[in-house]
Short mmCIF file of C-alpha atoms in Angstrom, two decimals:
data_model
loop_
_atom_site.label_atom_id
_atom_site.label_comp_id
_atom_site.label_asym_id
_atom_site.label_seq_id
_atom_site.Cartn_x
_atom_site.Cartn_y
_atom_site.Cartn_z
CA MET B 28 106.59 -2.34 250.26
CA ALA B 29 102.80 -2.27 250.40
CA ALA B 30 100.95 -4.85 248.39
CA PRO B 31 99.15 -3.42 245.37
CA THR B 32 95.35 -3.32 245.28
CA PRO B 33 94.04 -6.50 243.69
CA PRO B 34 93.11 -5.63 240.10
CA ARG B 35 89.90 -7.71 240.24
CA ALA B 36 88.42 -5.76 243.17
CA TYR B 37 89.44 -2.43 241.67
CA ASP B 38 88.06 -3.26 238.24
CA GLY B 39 84.86 -4.62 239.78
CA SER B 40 84.12 -1.45 241.71
CA ARG B 41 84.79 0.67 238.63
CA ALA B 42 82.59 -1.60 236.53
CA THR B 43 79.78 -1.30 239.07
CA ALA B 44 80.07 2.48 239.06
CA ARG B 45 79.94 2.52 235.28
CA VAL B 46 76.82 0.33 235.23
CA LEU B 47 75.06 2.47 237.84
CA ALA B 48 75.92 5.55 235.81
CA LEU B 49 73.93 4.24 232.85
CA SER B 50 70.55 5.98 232.72
CA GLU B 51 69.24 3.08 230.61
CA LEU B 52 69.60 0.79 233.62
CA TRP B 53 67.57 3.16 235.79
CA VAL B 54 64.77 3.10 233.22
CA PHE B 55 64.25 -0.60 233.95
CA ILE B 56 64.59 -0.09 237.70
CA ALA B 57 62.02 2.72 237.58
CA ALA B 58 59.56 0.58 235.62
CA TYR B 59 59.88 -2.16 238.24
CA SER B 60 59.46 0.33 241.10
CA GLY B 61 56.22 1.98 239.94
CA ILE B 62 55.47 5.70 239.89
CA VAL B 63 56.04 6.43 243.58
CA GLY B 64 59.13 4.24 243.81
CA ALA B 65 60.52 5.82 240.66
CA TRP B 66 60.20 9.29 242.14
CA ARG B 67 62.14 8.11 245.19
CA LEU B 68 64.95 6.99 242.90
CA THR B 69 65.48 10.53 241.62
CA ALA B 70 67.41 11.28 244.82
CA VAL B 71 70.02 8.57 244.16
CA CYS B 72 72.14 10.21 241.46
CA LYS B 73 72.02 12.13 238.19
CA ALA B 74 71.82 8.97 236.08
CA ALA B 75 68.90 7.76 238.20
CA ARG B 76 67.07 11.05 237.71
CA GLU B 77 67.60 10.89 233.96
CA GLY B 78 66.45 7.26 233.77
CA VAL B 79 63.38 7.89 235.92
CA LYS B 80 62.33 10.92 233.88
CA GLU B 81 62.81 8.94 230.68
CA TRP B 82 60.51 6.18 231.97
CA LEU B 83 57.91 8.61 233.30
CA ARG B 84 57.85 10.28 229.88
CA THR B 85 56.54 7.03 228.39
CA LEU B 86 53.52 6.90 230.70
CA PRO B 87 50.11 8.29 229.79
CA GLY B 88 48.54 10.96 231.97
CA LEU B 89 45.26 11.27 233.84
CA VAL B 90 42.79 13.55 232.06
CA VAL B 91 39.99 15.22 234.05
CA CYS B 92 37.21 17.00 232.15
CA GLY B 93 34.04 18.82 233.13
CA GLY B 94 32.20 18.28 236.42
CA TYR B 95 30.41 20.66 238.72
CA THR B 96 31.69 22.98 241.45
CA GLY B 97 30.45 23.92 244.90
CA ASP B 98 28.54 26.80 243.30
CA GLY B 99 26.72 24.38 241.03
CA VAL B 100 28.60 25.62 237.96
CA TYR B 101 29.18 23.11 235.16
CA THR B 102 32.77 23.59 234.07
CA ARG B 103 34.26 23.25 230.59
CA GLU B 104 37.82 22.93 231.89
CA VAL B 105 40.01 19.97 230.93
CA TRP B 106 43.28 19.15 232.74
CA ARG B 107 45.95 16.48 232.28
CA LEU B 108 48.28 15.31 235.05
CA ASP B 109 51.86 15.05 233.76
CA LEU B 110 53.49 12.29 235.82
CA ARG B 111 57.00 13.27 234.70
CA GLU B 112 56.72 16.70 236.31
CA LEU B 113 53.87 15.97 238.74
CA LYS B 114 51.93 18.98 237.56
CA TRP B 115 48.62 19.68 235.84
CA ASN B 116 48.57 21.04 232.30
CA ARG B 117 45.53 22.78 230.83
CA LEU B 118 44.03 21.21 227.71
CA PRO B 119 41.48 22.79 225.36
CA ASP B 120 38.07 23.32 226.95
CA LEU B 121 34.98 21.25 226.22
CA THR B 122 32.53 22.92 223.84
CA CYS B 123 30.15 23.44 226.77
CA GLY B 124 29.96 22.85 230.52
CA ARG B 125 29.24 19.17 231.11
CA THR B 126 28.71 16.90 234.13
CA HIS B 127 27.46 13.36 234.91
CA HIS B 128 28.96 12.36 231.55
CA ALA B 129 31.03 9.41 230.39
CA CYS B 130 34.64 10.02 229.42
CA PHE B 131 37.09 7.62 227.82
CA ALA B 132 40.23 7.42 225.70
CA VAL B 133 40.09 5.98 222.20
CA ARG B 134 42.49 6.17 219.23
CA LYS B 135 44.89 8.42 221.19
CA GLY B 136 42.08 10.91 221.82
CA VAL B 137 39.60 11.60 224.60
CA VAL B 138 35.80 11.60 224.21
CA ALA B 139 33.03 13.07 226.41
CA LEU B 140 29.61 11.53 225.92
CA GLY B 141 26.12 12.32 227.25
CA GLY B 142 25.57 13.88 230.66
CA TYR B 143 24.06 17.20 231.72
CA VAL B 144 24.80 20.36 229.75
CA VAL B 145 23.58 23.91 230.32
CA GLU B 146 21.91 25.84 227.54
CA HIS B 147 20.07 29.16 227.49
CA THR B 148 16.88 27.30 228.44
CA GLY B 149 18.54 25.62 231.44
CA ARG B 150 19.99 22.23 232.27
CA LYS B 151 19.21 19.24 230.10
CA THR B 152 20.32 15.67 229.52
CA THR B 153 22.13 15.40 226.20
CA ALA B 154 22.90 12.85 223.51
CA GLY B 155 25.84 14.98 222.42
CA VAL B 156 29.34 13.60 221.92
CA GLU B 157 32.58 15.57 221.55
CA SER B 158 36.20 14.56 221.13
CA LEU B 159 39.74 15.87 221.34
CA GLY B 160 42.40 14.31 219.12
CA HIS B 161 40.27 13.01 216.24
CA GLY B 162 40.16 14.24 212.67
CA ALA B 163 42.56 16.39 210.68
CA VAL B 164 45.78 17.57 212.26
CA GLU B 165 44.72 21.21 212.42
CA GLU B 166 41.58 20.19 214.33
CA GLU B 167 43.27 18.00 216.90
CA ASN B 168 43.94 20.82 219.37
CA VAL B 169 40.25 21.55 220.05
CA PHE B 170 37.20 19.56 221.07
CA LYS B 171 34.82 19.03 218.19
CA ALA B 172 31.30 17.67 218.03
CA LEU B 173 30.71 14.12 216.83
CA PRO B 174 27.33 12.75 215.70
CA PRO B 175 24.89 12.46 218.64
CA LEU B 176 23.84 9.13 220.10
CA SER B 177 21.06 7.50 218.10
CA ARG B 178 19.63 6.03 221.31
CA GLY B 179 18.88 9.53 222.59
CA PRO B 180 19.92 11.57 225.65
CA ILE B 181 21.64 9.71 228.50
CA ARG B 182 23.51 10.63 231.68
CA GLU B 183 25.40 8.72 234.39
CA CYS B 184 26.20 5.92 231.97
CA VAL B 185 29.56 4.12 231.97
CA ALA B 186 31.72 3.92 228.87
CA VAL B 187 34.25 1.17 228.12
CA ALA B 188 36.32 1.38 224.95
CA ASN B 189 36.15 -1.51 222.50
CA PHE B 190 39.35 -3.15 221.27
CA GLU B 191 38.88 -2.90 217.50
CA SER B 192 40.43 -1.21 214.50
CA GLU B 193 37.80 -1.49 211.76
CA SER B 194 35.70 1.60 212.53
CA ASP B 195 36.67 5.09 211.34
CA GLN B 196 36.88 6.78 214.75
CA GLY B 197 36.56 3.93 217.23
CA GLN B 198 33.77 2.25 219.16
CA VAL B 199 32.70 2.29 222.78
CA LEU B 200 30.40 0.21 224.97
CA ILE B 201 27.99 2.35 227.03
CA ILE B 202 26.33 0.73 230.03
CA GLY B 203 23.26 1.74 232.03
CA GLY B 204 22.63 5.34 233.04
CA ARG B 205 19.59 7.58 233.31
CA LYS B 206 17.27 8.74 230.55
CA ARG B 207 16.02 12.29 230.04
CA ASN B 208 13.06 11.72 232.38
CA GLY B 209 15.38 10.52 235.17
CA GLY B 210 14.43 6.86 234.86
CA ARG B 211 17.28 4.38 235.31
CA SER B 212 18.29 2.41 232.26
CA SER B 213 19.65 -1.14 231.99
CA PRO B 214 20.31 -1.38 228.24
CA VAL B 215 23.84 -1.70 226.88
CA HIS B 216 24.88 -0.39 223.46
CA THR B 217 27.93 -0.36 221.23
CA VAL B 218 28.41 3.14 219.82
CA ASP B 219 30.15 3.86 216.53
CA LEU B 220 31.68 7.28 217.17
CA ALA B 221 31.85 8.15 213.47
CA THR B 222 28.07 7.91 213.06
CA GLY B 223 26.56 7.90 216.57
CA ALA B 224 24.80 4.63 215.74
CA CYS B 225 23.96 2.65 218.89
CA THR B 226 23.73 -1.13 218.48
CA PRO B 227 21.92 -3.00 221.30
CA GLN B 228 23.94 -5.50 223.32
CA PRO B 229 22.84 -7.87 226.11
CA ALA B 230 21.18 -5.74 228.80
CA LEU B 231 22.35 -5.67 232.40
CA LEU B 232 20.78 -8.19 234.75
CA SER B 233 18.37 -6.12 236.83
CA HIS B 234 15.39 -8.22 237.80
CA HIS B 235 12.57 -6.26 239.50
CA GLY B 236 14.55 -3.05 239.37
CA HIS B 237 17.46 -1.18 237.84
CA LEU B 238 21.12 -0.52 238.52
CA ALA B 239 22.15 2.90 239.85
CA GLY B 240 25.55 4.60 240.00
CA CYS B 241 27.36 2.02 237.88
CA SER B 242 31.09 1.75 237.32
CA ALA B 243 32.79 -0.67 234.97
CA ALA B 244 36.09 -1.68 233.39
CA ARG B 245 37.34 -4.15 230.80
CA LEU B 246 39.73 -6.93 231.85
CA ALA B 247 42.76 -7.87 229.78
CA ASP B 248 40.91 -10.89 228.35
CA GLY B 249 38.10 -8.67 227.04
CA ARG B 250 35.48 -9.40 229.69
CA VAL B 251 33.66 -6.42 231.20
CA ILE B 252 32.77 -6.14 234.88
CA CYS B 253 30.08 -3.73 236.07
CA VAL B 254 29.16 -2.89 239.66
CA GLY B 255 26.46 -0.66 241.10
CA MET B 256 23.46 -0.49 243.39
CA HIS B 257 20.45 -2.64 242.58
CA ALA B 258 17.33 -0.54 243.12
CA ASN B 259 14.40 -2.89 243.85
CA ILE B 260 11.21 -1.17 242.75
CA ASN B 261 8.94 -3.46 244.77
CA SER B 262 10.71 -3.18 248.14
CA ASN B 263 12.31 0.26 247.60
CA THR B 264 15.68 -1.08 248.76
CA LEU B 265 19.27 -0.75 247.49
CA GLN B 266 21.81 -3.58 247.36
CA GLY B 267 25.36 -3.75 246.00
CA THR B 268 25.68 -5.95 242.94
CA ALA B 269 28.29 -7.02 240.40
CA GLN B 270 28.15 -8.83 237.07
CA VAL B 271 30.44 -9.78 234.22
CA LEU B 272 29.89 -9.75 230.45
CA GLU B 273 31.57 -12.86 229.06
CA PRO B 274 31.22 -15.59 226.41
CA ALA B 275 28.42 -18.06 227.05
CA GLU B 276 29.63 -21.33 228.58
CA HIS B 277 30.53 -23.83 225.84
CA GLY B 278 29.37 -21.22 223.33
CA SER B 279 30.99 -19.41 220.45
CA PRO B 280 33.71 -16.88 221.33
CA SER B 281 31.91 -14.42 219.04
CA LYS B 282 30.86 -11.22 220.83
CA THR B 283 27.27 -11.85 219.69
CA SER B 284 27.05 -14.80 222.11
CA TRP B 285 28.32 -12.93 225.18
CA LYS B 286 26.04 -12.70 228.20
CA TRP B 287 25.97 -11.06 231.61
CA ARG B 288 26.49 -13.31 234.64
CA LEU B 289 25.98 -12.32 238.25
CA LEU B 290 29.03 -12.21 240.51
CA PRO B 291 29.18 -12.04 244.31
CA GLY B 292 27.84 -8.69 245.48
CA THR B 293 30.28 -6.07 246.72
CA MET B 294 31.17 -6.11 250.41
CA VAL B 295 29.73 -2.62 250.82
CA GLY B 296 26.70 -1.48 248.86
CA ARG B 297 27.76 1.70 247.09
CA TYR B 298 27.09 3.82 244.05
CA GLY B 299 29.25 6.43 242.37
CA SER B 300 32.47 4.46 242.88
CA LYS B 301 35.16 4.42 240.22
CA ALA B 302 36.61 1.22 238.78
CA CYS B 303 39.89 0.25 237.17
CA VAL B 304 41.97 -2.86 236.52
CA LEU B 305 45.10 -3.27 238.65
CA SER B 306 48.46 -4.28 237.20
CA ASP B 307 47.89 -7.87 238.39
CA GLY B 308 44.68 -8.06 236.35
CA ARG B 309 42.17 -7.75 239.19
CA PHE B 310 39.15 -5.45 239.08
CA ALA B 311 38.97 -2.84 241.85
CA ILE B 312 36.56 -0.09 242.94
CA PHE B 313 37.37 3.07 244.87
CA GLY B 314 35.16 5.28 247.03
CA GLY B 315 31.54 6.00 246.19
CA THR B 316 28.47 6.87 248.23
CA VAL B 317 27.33 4.67 251.12
CA ASP B 318 24.20 5.52 253.13
CA GLY B 319 24.12 8.99 251.61
CA ALA B 320 27.74 9.93 252.38
CA SER B 321 31.03 9.64 250.50
CA THR B 322 33.30 6.78 251.59
CA SER B 323 37.04 6.13 251.56
CA SER B 324 36.65 2.35 251.39
CA CYS B 325 37.93 0.31 248.43
CA GLU B 326 37.48 -3.29 247.29
CA VAL B 327 39.13 -5.67 244.85
CA LEU B 328 37.59 -8.65 243.05
CA THR B 329 39.49 -11.90 242.52
CA LEU B 330 38.27 -14.21 239.76
CA ASP B 331 40.14 -17.46 240.34
CA GLY B 332 38.18 -20.21 238.65
CA GLU B 333 35.21 -21.01 240.86
CA ASP B 334 36.63 -18.89 243.68
CA GLU B 335 35.14 -15.44 243.05
CA ARG B 336 35.43 -13.09 246.01
CA TRP B 337 35.70 -9.47 247.07
CA GLU B 338 38.39 -8.33 249.49
CA GLU B 339 39.08 -5.03 251.18
CA LEU B 340 41.83 -2.73 249.98
CA PRO B 341 43.35 -0.11 252.29
CA PRO B 342 41.05 2.94 252.51
CA MET B 343 41.97 6.23 250.89
CA HIS B 344 43.01 9.17 253.07
CA GLU B 345 39.89 11.09 251.97
CA ALA B 346 36.30 10.02 251.36
CA ARG B 347 35.54 10.43 247.64
CA SER B 348 32.54 9.84 245.38
CA TYR B 349 32.28 10.24 241.59
CA THR B 350 36.03 10.86 241.65
CA ALA B 351 38.55 10.78 238.81
CA CYS B 352 40.50 7.53 238.86
CA ALA B 353 43.14 5.78 236.75
CA ALA B 354 45.55 2.84 236.99
CA ILE B 355 48.96 3.85 235.62
CA GLY B 356 52.45 2.42 236.12
CA GLY B 357 51.65 -0.02 238.93
CA CYS B 358 49.69 2.59 240.88
CA VAL B 359 46.14 3.93 241.11
CA ILE B 360 45.61 7.69 241.12
CA VAL B 361 42.42 9.32 242.46
CA VAL B 362 41.63 13.03 242.27
CA SER B 363 38.97 15.23 243.88
CA GLY B 364 35.56 13.58 244.30
CA ASP B 365 33.71 16.33 246.14
CA VAL B 366 33.00 20.01 245.58
CA ASP B 367 35.37 21.07 248.37
CA LEU B 368 38.06 18.43 247.78
CA LYS B 369 41.01 19.22 245.46
CA THR B 370 43.52 16.64 246.68
CA ALA B 371 45.08 13.74 244.78
CA GLU B 372 46.25 10.39 246.16
CA VAL B 373 48.20 7.48 244.75
CA TYR B 374 47.91 3.82 245.76
CA GLU B 375 51.10 1.77 245.51
CA GLU B 376 49.88 -1.67 244.50
CA ALA B 377 53.10 -3.46 245.47
CA LEU B 378 53.12 -2.02 249.00
CA GLY B 379 49.36 -1.74 249.53
CA ARG B 380 49.72 1.84 250.71
CA TRP B 381 48.14 5.21 249.89
CA ARG B 382 50.20 8.39 249.64
CA ARG B 383 49.15 11.97 249.04
CA LEU B 384 50.36 13.53 245.80
CA PRO B 385 51.78 17.08 245.93
CA CYS B 386 49.63 18.20 243.00
CA ASP B 387 46.13 19.26 243.95
CA LEU B 388 43.67 19.79 241.13
CA PRO B 389 44.34 23.38 239.97
CA HIS B 390 40.65 24.15 239.57
CA ALA B 391 39.30 26.98 241.73
CA GLY B 392 37.57 24.39 243.92
CA GLY B 393 36.93 20.68 244.10
CA LEU B 394 34.89 18.87 241.47
CA ARG B 395 32.30 16.12 241.43
CA CYS B 396 30.80 14.02 238.65
CA MET B 397 33.59 14.92 236.21
CA GLY B 398 34.86 12.65 233.49
CA SER B 399 38.30 11.04 233.55
CA ALA B 400 40.43 9.05 231.13
CA VAL B 401 43.99 7.80 230.66
CA MET B 402 45.71 9.53 227.73
#
């Protein structure tokens, strides 16, 4: 007579099968795997697919708004990349075509600020601000105008949302940019979106010149890092630079005492790059313009006590400048970045590898100088 199957082994295999059949378990596995790894898991089983989709549903999407096309047209179109379905969904249009503007998410909405707009008299730099997702419920499905910036028209500035809850519609820090006459600007302001009031903050460090093509992001501890090209008026030269806005040494933690401090310059002098903070807390920049041409190179900044250094990241598949960029779910997503470039790529932080995404920007052509936000 054959010996019966040991109950422990049989029960163990059944228990394992039951555990693997739980979609809740795959939610945690997907979160650990990142966006690209999670999509790979969908081929494992039905429970895995359900768990992955449930996790992807919790992630924000990448919003791309405005920009200009190869024909020089300023678009009003706004798109959002749905990471659960890997497809672009159309959002309400901007109130007017806009490019070279700042774009950011605040209070579960998205805001476009400054930039170029086209009116019946032609192109002009604007102080206008518009938002989607603020105000009464019936108004949340369209962009609406907010009070203009009290500092006046600005373009090519960088916007970083403030972490606060006291204001009516949120606040944002705007850095650098160009004024109406084209002159570069080093001032920094806090903007109250409910009123448009711009409160001066410590200006960027730009001795004997100004910063061009800035990009910036806020670290988890509240500090702000800004990179760009230092344009020396006296020698007519450009040099990559980086600086951090932080509390003064041995000073009060109050924001009124914060100051800019120079950091090591970037490895490659560039302007028009896009910045974000990786899941490990490091500040990184992607693409930009180097010697008059778009680049695929990327860098990451490590701030480890007195050891502050830039290191190379793997280059993107495509050269991109003034691209859309966002860090979501352990990955970095970049989209377009030239008037004839519609592709999207994703960088897997854990593996240090770029992959192409099967979801080109659905616009008729590529875009440049558009705004982007995570929402």
